[in-house]
Short mmCIF file of C-alpha atoms in Angstrom, two decimals:
data_model
loop_
_atom_site.label_atom_id
_atom_site.label_comp_id
_atom_site.label_asym_id
_atom_site.label_seq_id
_atom_site.Cartn_x
_atom_site.Cartn_y
_atom_site.Cartn_z
CA MET N 1 98.52 162.03 83.65
CA ILE N 2 97.72 163.91 80.43
CA VAL N 3 100.63 164.38 78.04
CA LEU N 4 100.18 167.41 75.77
CA SER N 5 103.73 167.52 74.37
CA ARG N 6 107.21 166.38 75.31
CA ASN N 7 107.56 169.24 77.80
CA VAL N 8 103.96 169.86 78.89
CA THR N 9 102.02 167.43 81.06
CA ILE N 10 99.12 167.68 83.50
CA SER N 11 99.42 165.51 86.59
CA ASP N 12 96.46 163.69 88.10
CA ALA N 13 96.83 165.77 91.28
CA GLU N 14 95.76 168.91 89.36
CA LEU N 15 92.49 167.29 88.25
CA GLU N 16 89.47 167.08 90.51
CA ILE N 17 87.40 164.09 89.40
CA SER N 18 84.18 163.09 91.11
CA ALA N 19 81.59 160.45 90.25
CA ILE N 20 77.96 161.53 90.14
CA ARG N 21 74.70 159.93 89.08
CA ALA N 22 73.99 160.25 85.38
CA GLN N 23 70.88 162.01 84.13
CA GLY N 24 68.23 160.41 82.00
CA ALA N 25 66.35 157.16 81.96
CA GLY N 26 67.79 153.95 83.37
CA GLY N 27 66.95 150.52 84.65
CA GLN N 28 66.80 148.95 88.09
CA HIS N 29 70.38 149.93 88.90
CA VAL N 30 69.99 153.64 88.10
CA ASN N 31 69.58 154.95 91.65
CA LYS N 32 72.51 152.99 93.05
CA SER N 33 75.37 153.63 90.60
CA SER N 34 77.32 156.82 90.04
CA THR N 35 78.67 156.38 86.53
CA ALA N 36 78.86 159.97 85.30
CA ILE N 37 82.12 161.87 85.82
CA HIS N 38 82.49 165.54 86.78
CA LEU N 39 86.01 166.79 85.95
CA ARG N 40 87.23 170.15 87.23
CA PHE N 41 90.56 171.72 86.20
CA ASP N 42 91.78 175.07 87.56
CA ILE N 43 93.80 176.78 84.82
CA ARG N 44 95.32 179.45 87.07
CA ALA N 45 96.55 176.96 89.71
CA SER N 46 97.89 174.47 87.15
CA SER N 47 101.50 173.78 86.21
CA LEU N 48 100.89 174.69 82.56
CA PRO N 49 103.32 177.16 80.95
CA ASP N 50 102.23 180.81 80.86
CA PHE N 51 101.55 180.67 77.10
CA TYR N 52 99.01 177.86 77.60
CA LYS N 53 97.37 179.65 80.53
CA GLU N 54 97.02 182.91 78.61
CA ARG N 55 95.49 181.20 75.57
CA LEU N 56 93.02 179.20 77.68
CA LEU N 57 91.97 182.13 79.87
CA SER N 58 91.48 184.47 76.91
CA ALA N 59 89.39 181.94 74.99
CA SER N 60 85.62 182.25 74.98
CA HIS N 61 84.55 178.61 75.37
CA HIS N 62 81.46 177.16 77.03
CA LEU N 63 83.53 174.70 79.12
CA ILE N 64 85.69 177.46 80.69
CA THR N 65 84.12 179.58 83.44
CA ALA N 66 84.90 183.27 84.04
CA ASP N 67 87.18 182.45 86.99
CA GLY N 68 89.34 180.07 84.92
CA MET N 69 87.86 176.67 85.74
CA VAL N 70 87.34 174.01 83.11
CA ILE N 71 84.27 171.91 83.96
CA ILE N 72 83.57 168.78 81.95
CA LYS N 73 80.69 166.38 82.59
CA SER N 74 80.87 163.00 80.89
CA GLN N 75 77.94 160.59 81.02
CA GLU N 76 77.82 159.03 77.56
CA TYR N 77 78.94 155.54 78.64
CA ARG N 78 77.52 153.12 81.17
CA SER N 79 80.85 152.48 82.89
CA GLN N 80 82.51 154.99 85.18
CA GLU N 81 85.99 154.20 83.83
CA MET N 82 84.98 154.84 80.21
CA ASN N 83 83.37 158.15 81.22
CA ARG N 84 86.56 159.08 83.07
CA GLU N 85 88.66 158.37 79.97
CA ALA N 86 86.21 160.36 77.81
CA ALA N 87 86.40 163.37 80.16
CA LEU N 88 90.21 163.30 80.17
CA LYS N 89 90.24 163.04 76.37
CA ARG N 90 87.85 166.02 76.09
CA LEU N 91 90.12 168.09 78.36
CA GLU N 92 93.17 167.14 76.30
CA ASN N 93 91.40 168.00 73.02
CA LEU N 94 90.18 171.32 74.44
CA ILE N 95 93.69 172.37 75.48
CA ARG N 96 95.20 171.25 72.16
CA GLU N 97 92.48 173.04 70.17
CA LEU N 98 92.82 176.36 72.01
CA THR N 99 96.64 176.45 72.02
CA VAL N 100 97.22 175.84 68.30
CA VAL N 101 99.24 178.65 66.72
CA GLU N 102 97.90 179.49 63.28
CA LYS N 103 100.39 180.03 60.47
CA PRO N 104 100.23 183.68 59.31
CA ARG N 105 98.61 184.13 55.92
CA ARG N 106 100.68 185.63 53.13
CA ALA N 107 98.74 187.86 50.75
CA THR N 108 98.87 186.67 47.13
CA ARG N 109 97.47 187.98 43.86
CA PRO N 110 95.24 185.97 41.53
CA THR N 111 96.90 184.72 38.36
CA LEU N 112 95.95 186.04 34.93
CA ALA N 113 94.48 182.64 33.97
CA SER N 114 92.26 182.55 37.08
CA LYS N 115 90.97 186.06 36.27
CA ARG N 116 90.14 184.96 32.72
CA ARG N 117 88.33 181.83 33.95
CA ARG N 118 86.28 183.92 36.38
CA LEU N 119 85.26 186.41 33.68
CA GLU N 120 84.40 183.61 31.21
CA GLY N 121 82.20 181.98 33.84
CA LYS N 122 80.44 185.28 34.53
CA ALA N 123 79.83 185.83 30.81
CA GLN N 124 78.43 182.32 30.42
CA ARG N 125 76.05 182.76 33.37
CA SER N 126 74.99 186.15 31.99
CA THR N 127 74.14 184.60 28.63
CA THR N 128 72.20 181.75 30.27
CA LYS N 129 70.14 184.18 32.35
CA ALA N 130 69.52 186.52 29.40
CA LEU N 131 68.05 183.59 27.43
CA ARG N 132 65.48 182.98 30.19
CA GLY N 133 63.63 186.20 29.39
CA LYS N 134 60.47 186.66 27.35
CA VAL N 135 60.64 185.94 23.64
CA LEU N 136 59.88 189.06 21.63
#
């Protein structure tokens, strides 16, 4: 079970986890063990609140397909259990990242001192560059 907040959880029944053979080089045991994990999560059929579903479905992310499926492949570890934990953690981080509500920005004006500092810096750079010219 993935706990996103006090009210929002994803049960294990909503996740489709399958073990597959990992890509890449390996030793003698490579053709016998299925250590990579393929995790599939259907956003539309999940028990997530509507706000979460809307944010996830509207996001343009390489892990989310056009029909609302999240597909995560984890094969960075040699053990199946560690790859399973990594895939679940990636799903949790993805959902948290895409459902963060940004604080609205309030427009402010620069202070008089910051304007002065900016103009002094420009004048100093202008002088430095003017001194680089040819000597007459």
